[in-house]
CSV table of C-alpha atoms and ligand atoms in Angstrom, one decimal:
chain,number,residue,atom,x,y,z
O,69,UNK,CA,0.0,0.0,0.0
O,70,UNK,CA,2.1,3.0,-1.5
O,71,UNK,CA,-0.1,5.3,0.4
O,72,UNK,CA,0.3,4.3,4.1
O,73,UNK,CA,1.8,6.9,6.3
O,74,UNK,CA,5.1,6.3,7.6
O,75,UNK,CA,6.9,6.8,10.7
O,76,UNK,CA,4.4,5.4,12.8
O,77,UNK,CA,5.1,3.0,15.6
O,78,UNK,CA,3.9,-0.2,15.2
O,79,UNK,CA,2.5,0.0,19.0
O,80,UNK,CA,0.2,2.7,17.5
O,81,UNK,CA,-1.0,1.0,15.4
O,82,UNK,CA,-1.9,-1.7,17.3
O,83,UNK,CA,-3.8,0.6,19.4
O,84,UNK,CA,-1.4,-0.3,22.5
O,85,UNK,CA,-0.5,2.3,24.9
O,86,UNK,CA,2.7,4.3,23.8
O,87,UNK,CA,5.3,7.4,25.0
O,88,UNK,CA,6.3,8.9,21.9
O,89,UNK,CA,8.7,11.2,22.3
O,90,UNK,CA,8.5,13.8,18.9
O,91,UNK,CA,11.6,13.3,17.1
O,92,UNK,CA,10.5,17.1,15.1
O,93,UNK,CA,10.9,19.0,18.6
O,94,UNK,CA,13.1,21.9,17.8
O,95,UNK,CA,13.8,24.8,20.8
O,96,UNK,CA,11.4,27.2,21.6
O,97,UNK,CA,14.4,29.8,20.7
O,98,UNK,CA,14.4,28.2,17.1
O,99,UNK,CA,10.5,27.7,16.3
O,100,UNK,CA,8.8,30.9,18.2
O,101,UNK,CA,10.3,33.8,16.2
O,102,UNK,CA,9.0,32.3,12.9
O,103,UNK,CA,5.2,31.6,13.7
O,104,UNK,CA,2.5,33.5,12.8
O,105,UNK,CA,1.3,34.3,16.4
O,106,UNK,CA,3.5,35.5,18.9
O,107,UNK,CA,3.4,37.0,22.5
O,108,UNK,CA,2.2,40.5,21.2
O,109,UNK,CA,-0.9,38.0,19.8
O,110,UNK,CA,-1.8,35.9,23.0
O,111,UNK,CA,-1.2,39.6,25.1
O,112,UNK,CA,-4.1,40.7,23.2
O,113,UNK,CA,-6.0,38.4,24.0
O,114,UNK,CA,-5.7,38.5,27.6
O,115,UNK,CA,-6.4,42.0,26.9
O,116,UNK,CA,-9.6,41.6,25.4
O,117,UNK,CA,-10.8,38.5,28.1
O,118,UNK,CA,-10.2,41.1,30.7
O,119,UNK,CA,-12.5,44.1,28.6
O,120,UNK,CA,-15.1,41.4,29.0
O,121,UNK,CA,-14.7,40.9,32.8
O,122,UNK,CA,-17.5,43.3,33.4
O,123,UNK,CA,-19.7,41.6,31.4
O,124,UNK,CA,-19.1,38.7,32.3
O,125,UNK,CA,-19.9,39.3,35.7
O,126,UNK,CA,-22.9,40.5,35.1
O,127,UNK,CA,-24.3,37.9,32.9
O,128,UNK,CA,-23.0,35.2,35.2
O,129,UNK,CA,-23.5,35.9,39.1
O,130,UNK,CA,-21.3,33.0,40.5
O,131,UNK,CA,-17.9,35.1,38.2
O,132,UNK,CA,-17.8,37.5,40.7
O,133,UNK,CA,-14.3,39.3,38.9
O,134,UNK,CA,-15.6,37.8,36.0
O,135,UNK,CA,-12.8,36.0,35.4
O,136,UNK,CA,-13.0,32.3,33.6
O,137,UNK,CA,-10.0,30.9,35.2
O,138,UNK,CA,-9.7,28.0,37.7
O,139,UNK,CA,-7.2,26.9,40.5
O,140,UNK,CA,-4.0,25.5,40.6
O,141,UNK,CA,-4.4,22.4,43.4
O,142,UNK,CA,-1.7,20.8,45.2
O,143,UNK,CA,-2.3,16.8,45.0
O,144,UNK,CA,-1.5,15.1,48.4
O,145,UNK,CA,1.7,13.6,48.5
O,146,UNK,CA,0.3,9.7,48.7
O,147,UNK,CA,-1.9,10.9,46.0
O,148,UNK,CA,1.2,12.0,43.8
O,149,UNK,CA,2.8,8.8,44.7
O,150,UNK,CA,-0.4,7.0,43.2
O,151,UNK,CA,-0.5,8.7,40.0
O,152,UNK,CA,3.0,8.4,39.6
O,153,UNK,CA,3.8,5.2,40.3
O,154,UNK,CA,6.6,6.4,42.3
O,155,UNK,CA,7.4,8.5,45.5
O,156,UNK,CA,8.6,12.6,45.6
O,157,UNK,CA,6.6,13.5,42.4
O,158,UNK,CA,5.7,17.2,43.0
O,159,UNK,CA,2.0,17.0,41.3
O,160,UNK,CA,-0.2,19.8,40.5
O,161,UNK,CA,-3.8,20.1,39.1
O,162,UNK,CA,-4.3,23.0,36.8
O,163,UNK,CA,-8.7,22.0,37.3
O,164,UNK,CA,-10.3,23.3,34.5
O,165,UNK,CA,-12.8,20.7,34.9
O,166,UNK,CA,-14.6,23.0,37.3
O,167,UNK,CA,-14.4,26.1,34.9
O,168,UNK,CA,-16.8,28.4,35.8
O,169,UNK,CA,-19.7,28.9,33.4
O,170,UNK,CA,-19.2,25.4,31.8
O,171,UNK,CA,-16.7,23.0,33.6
O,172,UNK,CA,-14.4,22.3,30.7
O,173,UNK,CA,-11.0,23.9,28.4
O,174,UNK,CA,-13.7,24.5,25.9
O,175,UNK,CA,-14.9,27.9,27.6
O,176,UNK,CA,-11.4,29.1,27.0
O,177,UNK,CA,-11.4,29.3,23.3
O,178,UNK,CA,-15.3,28.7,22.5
O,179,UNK,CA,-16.4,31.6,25.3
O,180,UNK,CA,-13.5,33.8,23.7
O,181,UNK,CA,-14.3,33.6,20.1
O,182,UNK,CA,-17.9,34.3,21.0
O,183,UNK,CA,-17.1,37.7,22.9
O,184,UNK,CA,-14.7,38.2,19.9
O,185,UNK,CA,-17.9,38.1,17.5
O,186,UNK,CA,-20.2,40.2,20.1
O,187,UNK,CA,-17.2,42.9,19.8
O,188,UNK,CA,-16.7,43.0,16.3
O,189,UNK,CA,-20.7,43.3,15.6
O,190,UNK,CA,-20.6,45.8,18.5
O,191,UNK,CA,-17.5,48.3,17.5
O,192,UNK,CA,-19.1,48.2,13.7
O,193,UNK,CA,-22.7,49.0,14.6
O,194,UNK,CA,-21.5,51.4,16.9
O,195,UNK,CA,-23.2,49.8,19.8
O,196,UNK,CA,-20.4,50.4,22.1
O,197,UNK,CA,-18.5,53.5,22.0
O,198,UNK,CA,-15.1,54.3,23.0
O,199,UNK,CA,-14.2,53.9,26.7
O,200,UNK,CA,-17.9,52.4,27.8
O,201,UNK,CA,-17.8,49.1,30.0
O,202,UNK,CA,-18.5,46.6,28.2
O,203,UNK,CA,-21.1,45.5,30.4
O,204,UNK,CA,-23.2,47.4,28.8
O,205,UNK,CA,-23.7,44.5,26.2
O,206,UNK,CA,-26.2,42.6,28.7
O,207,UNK,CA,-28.8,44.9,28.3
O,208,UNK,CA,-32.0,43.6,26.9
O,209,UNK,CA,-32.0,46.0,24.0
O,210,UNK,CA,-28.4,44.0,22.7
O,211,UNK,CA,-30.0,40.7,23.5
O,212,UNK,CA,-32.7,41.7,20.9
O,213,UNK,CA,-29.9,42.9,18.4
O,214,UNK,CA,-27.5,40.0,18.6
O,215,UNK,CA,-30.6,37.9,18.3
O,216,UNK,CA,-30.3,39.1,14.8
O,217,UNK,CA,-27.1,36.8,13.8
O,218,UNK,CA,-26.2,33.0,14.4
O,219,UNK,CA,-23.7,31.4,16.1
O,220,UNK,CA,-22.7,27.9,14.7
O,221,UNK,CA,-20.4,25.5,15.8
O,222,UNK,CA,-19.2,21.7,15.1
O,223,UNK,CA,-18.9,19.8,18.3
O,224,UNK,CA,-18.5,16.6,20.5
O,225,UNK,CA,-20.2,18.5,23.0
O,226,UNK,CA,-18.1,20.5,25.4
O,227,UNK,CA,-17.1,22.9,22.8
O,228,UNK,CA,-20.9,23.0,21.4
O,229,UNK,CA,-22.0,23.6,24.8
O,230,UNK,CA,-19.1,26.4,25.6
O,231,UNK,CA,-20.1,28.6,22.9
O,232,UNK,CA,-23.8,27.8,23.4
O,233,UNK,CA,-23.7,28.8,26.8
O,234,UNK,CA,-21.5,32.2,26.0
O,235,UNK,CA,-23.6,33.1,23.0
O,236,UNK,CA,-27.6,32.4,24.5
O,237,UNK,CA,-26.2,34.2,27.4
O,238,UNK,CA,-26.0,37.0,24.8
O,239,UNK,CA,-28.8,36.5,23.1
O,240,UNK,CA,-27.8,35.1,19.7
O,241,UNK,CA,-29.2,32.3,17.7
O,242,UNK,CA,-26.9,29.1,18.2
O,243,UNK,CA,-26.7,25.8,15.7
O,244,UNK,CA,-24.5,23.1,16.9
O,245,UNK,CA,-23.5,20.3,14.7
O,246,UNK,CA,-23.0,17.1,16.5
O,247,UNK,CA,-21.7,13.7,14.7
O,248,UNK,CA,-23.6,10.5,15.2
O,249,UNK,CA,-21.4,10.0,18.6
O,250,UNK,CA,-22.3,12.6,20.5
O,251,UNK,CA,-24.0,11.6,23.3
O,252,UNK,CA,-27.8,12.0,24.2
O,253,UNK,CA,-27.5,14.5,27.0
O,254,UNK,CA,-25.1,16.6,25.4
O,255,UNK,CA,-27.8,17.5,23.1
O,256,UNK,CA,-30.2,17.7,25.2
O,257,UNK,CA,-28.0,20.4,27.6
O,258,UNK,CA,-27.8,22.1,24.6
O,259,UNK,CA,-31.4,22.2,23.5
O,260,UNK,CA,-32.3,23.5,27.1
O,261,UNK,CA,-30.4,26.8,26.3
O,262,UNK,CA,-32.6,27.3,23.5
O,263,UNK,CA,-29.9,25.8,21.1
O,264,UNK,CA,-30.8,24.3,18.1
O,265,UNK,CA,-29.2,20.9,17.4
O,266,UNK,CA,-28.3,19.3,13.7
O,267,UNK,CA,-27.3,15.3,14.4
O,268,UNK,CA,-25.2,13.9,11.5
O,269,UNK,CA,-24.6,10.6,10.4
O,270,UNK,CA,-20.8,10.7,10.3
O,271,UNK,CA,-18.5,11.2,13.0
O,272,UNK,CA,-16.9,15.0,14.5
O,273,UNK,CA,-14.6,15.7,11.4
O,274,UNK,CA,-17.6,15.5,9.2
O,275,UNK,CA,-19.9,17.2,11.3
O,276,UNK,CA,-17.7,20.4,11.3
O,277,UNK,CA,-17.2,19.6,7.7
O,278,UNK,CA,-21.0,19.7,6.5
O,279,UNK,CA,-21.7,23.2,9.1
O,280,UNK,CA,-18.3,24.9,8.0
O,281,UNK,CA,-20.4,24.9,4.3
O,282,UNK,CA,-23.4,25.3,6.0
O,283,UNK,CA,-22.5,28.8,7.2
O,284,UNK,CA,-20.1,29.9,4.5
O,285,UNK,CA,-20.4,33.3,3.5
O,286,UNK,CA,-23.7,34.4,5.5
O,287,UNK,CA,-23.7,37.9,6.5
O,288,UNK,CA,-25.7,37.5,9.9
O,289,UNK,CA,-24.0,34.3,11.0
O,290,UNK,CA,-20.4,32.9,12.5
O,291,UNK,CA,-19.1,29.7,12.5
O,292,UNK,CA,-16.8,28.8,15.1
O,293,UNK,CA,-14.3,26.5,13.4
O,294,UNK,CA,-13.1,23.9,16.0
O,295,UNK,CA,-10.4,22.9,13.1
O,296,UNK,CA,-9.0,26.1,12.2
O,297,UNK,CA,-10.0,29.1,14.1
O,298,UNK,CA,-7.4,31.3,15.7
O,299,UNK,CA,-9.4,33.2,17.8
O,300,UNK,CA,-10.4,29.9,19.4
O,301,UNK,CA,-6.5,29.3,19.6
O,302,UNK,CA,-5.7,32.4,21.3
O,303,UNK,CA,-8.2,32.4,23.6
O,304,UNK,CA,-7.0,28.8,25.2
O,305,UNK,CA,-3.5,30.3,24.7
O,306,UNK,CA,-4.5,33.1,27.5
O,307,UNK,CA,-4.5,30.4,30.1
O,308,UNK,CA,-0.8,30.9,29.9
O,309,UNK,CA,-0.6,33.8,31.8
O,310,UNK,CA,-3.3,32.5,34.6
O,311,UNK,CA,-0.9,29.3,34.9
O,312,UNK,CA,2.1,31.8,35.2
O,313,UNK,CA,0.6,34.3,38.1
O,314,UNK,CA,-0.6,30.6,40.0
O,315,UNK,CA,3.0,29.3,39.4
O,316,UNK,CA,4.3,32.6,41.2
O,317,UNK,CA,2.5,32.9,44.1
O,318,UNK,CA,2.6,28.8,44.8
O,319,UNK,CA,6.6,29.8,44.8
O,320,UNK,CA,6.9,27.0,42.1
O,321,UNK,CA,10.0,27.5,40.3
O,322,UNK,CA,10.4,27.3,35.9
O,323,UNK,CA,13.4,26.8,34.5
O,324,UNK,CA,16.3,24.8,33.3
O,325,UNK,CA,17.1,23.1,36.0
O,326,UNK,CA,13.4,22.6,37.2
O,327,UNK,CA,11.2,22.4,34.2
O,328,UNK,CA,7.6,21.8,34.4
O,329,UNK,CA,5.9,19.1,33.0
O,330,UNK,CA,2.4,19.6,31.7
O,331,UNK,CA,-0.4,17.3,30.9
O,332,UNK,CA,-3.0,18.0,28.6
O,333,UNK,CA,-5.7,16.2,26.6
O,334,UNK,CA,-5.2,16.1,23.1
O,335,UNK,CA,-8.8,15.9,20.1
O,336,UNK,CA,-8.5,18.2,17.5
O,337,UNK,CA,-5.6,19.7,19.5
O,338,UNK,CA,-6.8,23.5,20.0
O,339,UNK,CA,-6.9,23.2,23.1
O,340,UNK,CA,-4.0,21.8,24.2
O,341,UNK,CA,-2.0,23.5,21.2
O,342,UNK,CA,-3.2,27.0,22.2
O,343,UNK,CA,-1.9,26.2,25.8
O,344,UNK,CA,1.4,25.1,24.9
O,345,UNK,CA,1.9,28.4,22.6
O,346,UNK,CA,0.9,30.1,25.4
O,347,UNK,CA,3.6,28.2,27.8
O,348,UNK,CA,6.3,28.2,25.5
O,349,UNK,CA,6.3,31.9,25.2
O,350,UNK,CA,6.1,33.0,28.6
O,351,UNK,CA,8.5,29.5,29.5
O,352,UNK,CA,10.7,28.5,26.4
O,353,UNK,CA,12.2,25.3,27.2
O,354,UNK,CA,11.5,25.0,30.8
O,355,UNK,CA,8.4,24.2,29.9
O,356,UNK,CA,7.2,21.0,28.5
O,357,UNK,CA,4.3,19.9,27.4
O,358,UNK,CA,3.3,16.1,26.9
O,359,UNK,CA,-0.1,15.7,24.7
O,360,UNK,CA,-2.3,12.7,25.4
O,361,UNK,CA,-4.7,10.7,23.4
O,362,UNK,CA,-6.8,7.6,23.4
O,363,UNK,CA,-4.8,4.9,21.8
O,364,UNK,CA,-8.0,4.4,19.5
O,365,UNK,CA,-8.0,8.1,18.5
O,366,UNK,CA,-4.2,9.3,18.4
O,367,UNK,CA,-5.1,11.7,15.8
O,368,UNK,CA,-2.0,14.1,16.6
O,369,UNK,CA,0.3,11.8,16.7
O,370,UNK,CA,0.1,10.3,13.7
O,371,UNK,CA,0.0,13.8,11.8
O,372,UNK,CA,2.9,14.9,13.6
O,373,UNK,CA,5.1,11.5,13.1
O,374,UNK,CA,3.7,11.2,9.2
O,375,UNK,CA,4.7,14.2,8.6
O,376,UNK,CA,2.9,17.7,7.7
O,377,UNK,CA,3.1,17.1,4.5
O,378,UNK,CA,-1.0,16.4,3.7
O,379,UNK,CA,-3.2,15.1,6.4
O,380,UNK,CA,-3.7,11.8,7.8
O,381,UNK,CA,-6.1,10.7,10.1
O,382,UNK,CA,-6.3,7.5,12.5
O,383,UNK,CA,-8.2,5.5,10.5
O,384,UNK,CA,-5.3,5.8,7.8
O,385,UNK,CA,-4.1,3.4,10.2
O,386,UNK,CA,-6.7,1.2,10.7
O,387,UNK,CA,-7.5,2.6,14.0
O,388,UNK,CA,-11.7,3.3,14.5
O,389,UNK,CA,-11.8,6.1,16.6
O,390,UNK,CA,-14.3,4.5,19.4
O,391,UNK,CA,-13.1,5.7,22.6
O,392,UNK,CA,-15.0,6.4,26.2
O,393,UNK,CA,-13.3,9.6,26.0
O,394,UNK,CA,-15.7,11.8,24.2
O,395,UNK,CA,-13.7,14.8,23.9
O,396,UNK,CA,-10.9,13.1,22.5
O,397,UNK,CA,-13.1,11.0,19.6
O,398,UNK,CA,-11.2,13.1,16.7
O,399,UNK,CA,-9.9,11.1,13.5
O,400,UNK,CA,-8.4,13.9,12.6
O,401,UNK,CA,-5.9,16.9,14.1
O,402,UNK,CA,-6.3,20.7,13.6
O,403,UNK,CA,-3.7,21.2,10.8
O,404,UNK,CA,-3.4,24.8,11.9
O,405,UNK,CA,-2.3,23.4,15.4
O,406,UNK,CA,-0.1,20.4,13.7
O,407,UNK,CA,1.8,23.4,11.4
O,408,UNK,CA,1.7,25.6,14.5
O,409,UNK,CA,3.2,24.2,17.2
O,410,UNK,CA,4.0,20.5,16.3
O,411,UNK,CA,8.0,21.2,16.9
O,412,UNK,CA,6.9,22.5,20.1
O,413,UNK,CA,5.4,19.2,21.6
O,414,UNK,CA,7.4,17.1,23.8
O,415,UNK,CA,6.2,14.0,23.5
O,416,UNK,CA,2.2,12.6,22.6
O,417,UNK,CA,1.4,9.5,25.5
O,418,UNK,CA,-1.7,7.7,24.2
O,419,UNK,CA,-3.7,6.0,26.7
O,420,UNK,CA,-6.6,2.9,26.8
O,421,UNK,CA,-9.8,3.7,27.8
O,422,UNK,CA,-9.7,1.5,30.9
O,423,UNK,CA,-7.2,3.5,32.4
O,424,UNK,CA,-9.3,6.5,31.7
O,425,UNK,CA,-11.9,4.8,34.1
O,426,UNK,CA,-9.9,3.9,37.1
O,427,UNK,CA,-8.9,7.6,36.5
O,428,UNK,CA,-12.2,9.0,37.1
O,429,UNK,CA,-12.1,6.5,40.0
O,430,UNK,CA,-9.2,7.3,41.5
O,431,UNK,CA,-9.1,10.8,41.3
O,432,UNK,CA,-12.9,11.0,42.7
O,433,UNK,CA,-11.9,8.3,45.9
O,434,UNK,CA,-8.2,9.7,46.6
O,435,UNK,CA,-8.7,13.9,46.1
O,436,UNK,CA,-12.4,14.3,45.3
O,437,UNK,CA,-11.8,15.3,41.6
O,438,UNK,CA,-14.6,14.5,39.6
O,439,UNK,CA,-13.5,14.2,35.9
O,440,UNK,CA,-15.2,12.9,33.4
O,441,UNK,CA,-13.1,10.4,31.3
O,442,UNK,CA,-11.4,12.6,28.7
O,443,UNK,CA,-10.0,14.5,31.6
O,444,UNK,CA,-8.5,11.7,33.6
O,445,UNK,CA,-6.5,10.7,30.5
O,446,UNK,CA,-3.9,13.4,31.9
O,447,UNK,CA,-3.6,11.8,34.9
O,448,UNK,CA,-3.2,8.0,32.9
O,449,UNK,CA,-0.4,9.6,31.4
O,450,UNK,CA,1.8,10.5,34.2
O,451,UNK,CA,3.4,7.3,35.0
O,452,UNK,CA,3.9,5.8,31.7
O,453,UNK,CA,5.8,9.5,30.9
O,454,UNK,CA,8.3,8.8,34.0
O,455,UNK,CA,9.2,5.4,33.3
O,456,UNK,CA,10.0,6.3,29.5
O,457,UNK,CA,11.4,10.2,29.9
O,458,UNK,CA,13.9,10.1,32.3
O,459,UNK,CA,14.3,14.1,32.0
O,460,UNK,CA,10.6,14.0,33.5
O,461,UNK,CA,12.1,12.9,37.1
O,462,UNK,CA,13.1,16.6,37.5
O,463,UNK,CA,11.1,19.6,38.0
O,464,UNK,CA,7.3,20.0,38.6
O,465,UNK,CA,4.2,18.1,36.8
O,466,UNK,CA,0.9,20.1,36.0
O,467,UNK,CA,-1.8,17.6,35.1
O,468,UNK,CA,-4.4,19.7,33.0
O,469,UNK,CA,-7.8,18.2,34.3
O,470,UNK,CA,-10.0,19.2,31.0
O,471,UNK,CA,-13.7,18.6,32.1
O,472,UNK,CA,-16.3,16.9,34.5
O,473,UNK,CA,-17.4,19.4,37.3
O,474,UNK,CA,-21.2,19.5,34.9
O,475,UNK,CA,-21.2,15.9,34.2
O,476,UNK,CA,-24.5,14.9,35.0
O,477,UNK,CA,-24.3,12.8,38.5
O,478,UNK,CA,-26.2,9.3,36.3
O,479,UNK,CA,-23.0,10.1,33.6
O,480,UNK,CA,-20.3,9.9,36.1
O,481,UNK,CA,-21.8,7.1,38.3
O,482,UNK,CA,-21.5,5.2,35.3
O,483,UNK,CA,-18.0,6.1,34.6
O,484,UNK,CA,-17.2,5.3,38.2
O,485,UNK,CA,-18.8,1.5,38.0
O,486,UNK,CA,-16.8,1.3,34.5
O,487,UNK,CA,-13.7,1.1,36.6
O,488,UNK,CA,-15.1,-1.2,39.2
F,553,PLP,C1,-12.9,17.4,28.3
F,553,PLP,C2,-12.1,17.7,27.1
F,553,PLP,N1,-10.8,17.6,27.2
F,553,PLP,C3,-10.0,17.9,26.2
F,553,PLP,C4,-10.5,18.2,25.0
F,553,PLP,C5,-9.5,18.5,23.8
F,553,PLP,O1,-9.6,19.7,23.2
F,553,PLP,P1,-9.2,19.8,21.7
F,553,PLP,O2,-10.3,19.1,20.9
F,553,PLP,O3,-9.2,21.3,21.4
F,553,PLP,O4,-7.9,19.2,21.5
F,553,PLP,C6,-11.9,18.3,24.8
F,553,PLP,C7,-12.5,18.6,23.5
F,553,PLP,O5,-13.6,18.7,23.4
F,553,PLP,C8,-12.7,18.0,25.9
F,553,PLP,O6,-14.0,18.1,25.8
């Protein structure tokens, strides 16, 4: 078969668990200064997260600064030594599955590129004028003109319900397109905002396919573009700086000598690639960040050991893409993230779903975490990333919990009794 991607390990393709260290890596120093988004980029939007704060804590009365950030938690030691297989691991969660406003990563790009629309229609139609608080945007006479103009996105779900949340909350329309997969009560959480849902036969990839024509060129409508939106990338890269300030005032030390190891779950790889741009440019190469996927799903992986070349997806492989771990369910990386920051990623661990369950478990019985499964996949990858990186024994590890805190309690009792 001439046309089977190469440079895949055979463990991959078996769908057995793997450490792949990324034999593209190239220092920070070498890759930063030629990408298209830089520090000036991510600063900005930071900027424009915190011109929203007002109105943000308006529309949502738990965000009391407004802020959509979460903590940075210490895990007990014995609880370190559990995830790490070993004893002395300094381990840190970094808990984005209690987000405010909608307990997942997702808010950080999908609430971002939403207030990024409200603005632009806003500054154009002269709706808010120089110097005026933003908050002025949750008056019920802009809920009546956003309601003019769609929001649309592709989704698995928490992204779907991220920009649903963000964009009912300011009164537009909202269409989310949601692959055969998707489970029942994401779309009905979605519905219940007033959303309307589209189901489609295929899986994620072709769901965002089929809306991304959908919404070409219309005037009154956006489509947030899970794939290849920036805005979405830059607003997940803004978690940088939150990470940073936590870093500080924990007294945690960055740099050479003690790097920081950071876990975060990989599906299209927005996400996760928008936090390690972030990272890298407030760290360089003190920071490393370690991607992890399903062993079914290992979209980035593959893309980034085949080669950037022309895409390739998982079941290029012969893989099928069926994994517990919703968010992760992607046959296909962001090429914009692959071209991006691919050089930039230490190492890609992919993970079996039953590890994914005792995660959940674990996490929930030893330091009352409650993940949902794509979320414990950071923690899954841990250990296996200290037996095989010997450079990880050093330094401090952040595991990036993704999602969970708005599970519904039948959803995560069943997770739980999967690991039993
Ligand atoms: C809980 C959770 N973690 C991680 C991710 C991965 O984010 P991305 O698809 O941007 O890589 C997702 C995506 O939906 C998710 O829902």
């Amino acid at each position: 078969m001439p046309d089977t991607p190469n440079g895949i390990p055979d463990a991959v393709r078996a769908g057995r668990p793997t450490v792949w260290r990324n034999p593209h890596r190239r220092p920070a120093a070498e890759i930063l200064p030629g990408l298209a988004y830089g520090l000036a980029e991510v600063a900005a939007a930071e900027a424009r997260w915190r011109r929203f704060d007002p109105l943000l804590a308006r529309l949502f009365p738990d965000l009391e600064t407004g802020r959509i950030d979460s903590d940075l938690l210490a895990l007990r030691a014995d609880v370190s030594a559990h995830v790490a297989g070993i004893a002395g691991a300094a381990i840190w969660v970094k808990a984005d599955h209690d987000l405010p406003v909608t307990g997942c990563i997702k808010a950080r790009g999908g609430v971002y590129e939403v207030l990024v629309y409200a603005e632009t229609l806003a500054l154009r139609a002269g709706w808010l004028r120089g110097g005026e608080s933003y908050a002025r945007l949750a008056e019920p006479v802009m809920r009546t003109a956003f309601g003019a103009y769609t929001v649309a996105v592709g989704s698995t779900g928490n992204l779907g319900f991220s920009v649903g949340v963000m964009a009912r909350a300011l009164g537009f329309a909202v269409e989310v397109h949601m692959s055969h997969d998707a489970k029942a009560w994401k779309k009905q959480r979605l519905r219940d905002l007033g959303a309307r849902v589209v189901e489609h036969a295929g899986d994620y990839g072709s769901a965002v396919a089929s809306a991304r024509d959908a919404f070409a060129g219309r005037p009154d409508a956006h489509f947030v573009d899970d794939e290849s939106s920036v805005d979405l990338f830059l607003g997940y890269a803004a978690a940088a700086f939150d990470l940073q300030r936590q870093l500080a005032s924990a007294n945690v030390t960055v740099d050479a000598e003690s790097p920081l190891h950071v876990y975060l779950p990989c599906g299209v790889g927005g996400a996760p690639g928008g936090v390690t741009l972030g990272l890298k440019l407030l760290f360089g190469d003190a920071v490393r960040c370690i991607f992890v996927e399903p062993v079914a799903a290992p979209c980035m992986l593959v893309q980034l050991a085949a080669g950037l070349e022309r895409p390739v997806s998982v079941y290029d492989i012969g893989l099928d893409n069926r994994t517990a771990a919703d968010g992760l369910a992607v046959s296909q990386a962001s090429l914009l993230v692959a071209g991006t920051v691919g050089a930039l990623i230490e190492a890609v661990v992919t993970v079996e779903d039953a590890a994914l369950f005792t995660g959940v478990r674990d996490l929930w019985e030893r330091a009352g975490l409650r993940l949902e499964p794509s979320a414990a996949s950071a923690f899954a990858a841990v250990a296996p990333a200290l037996a095989a990186l010997p450079e990880t024994h050093r330094g401090t590890h952040v595991v990036w919990t993704t999602g969970g805190a708005l599970l519904p309690e039948a959803e995560f009792q069943k997770a739980l009794a999967a690991a039993a």
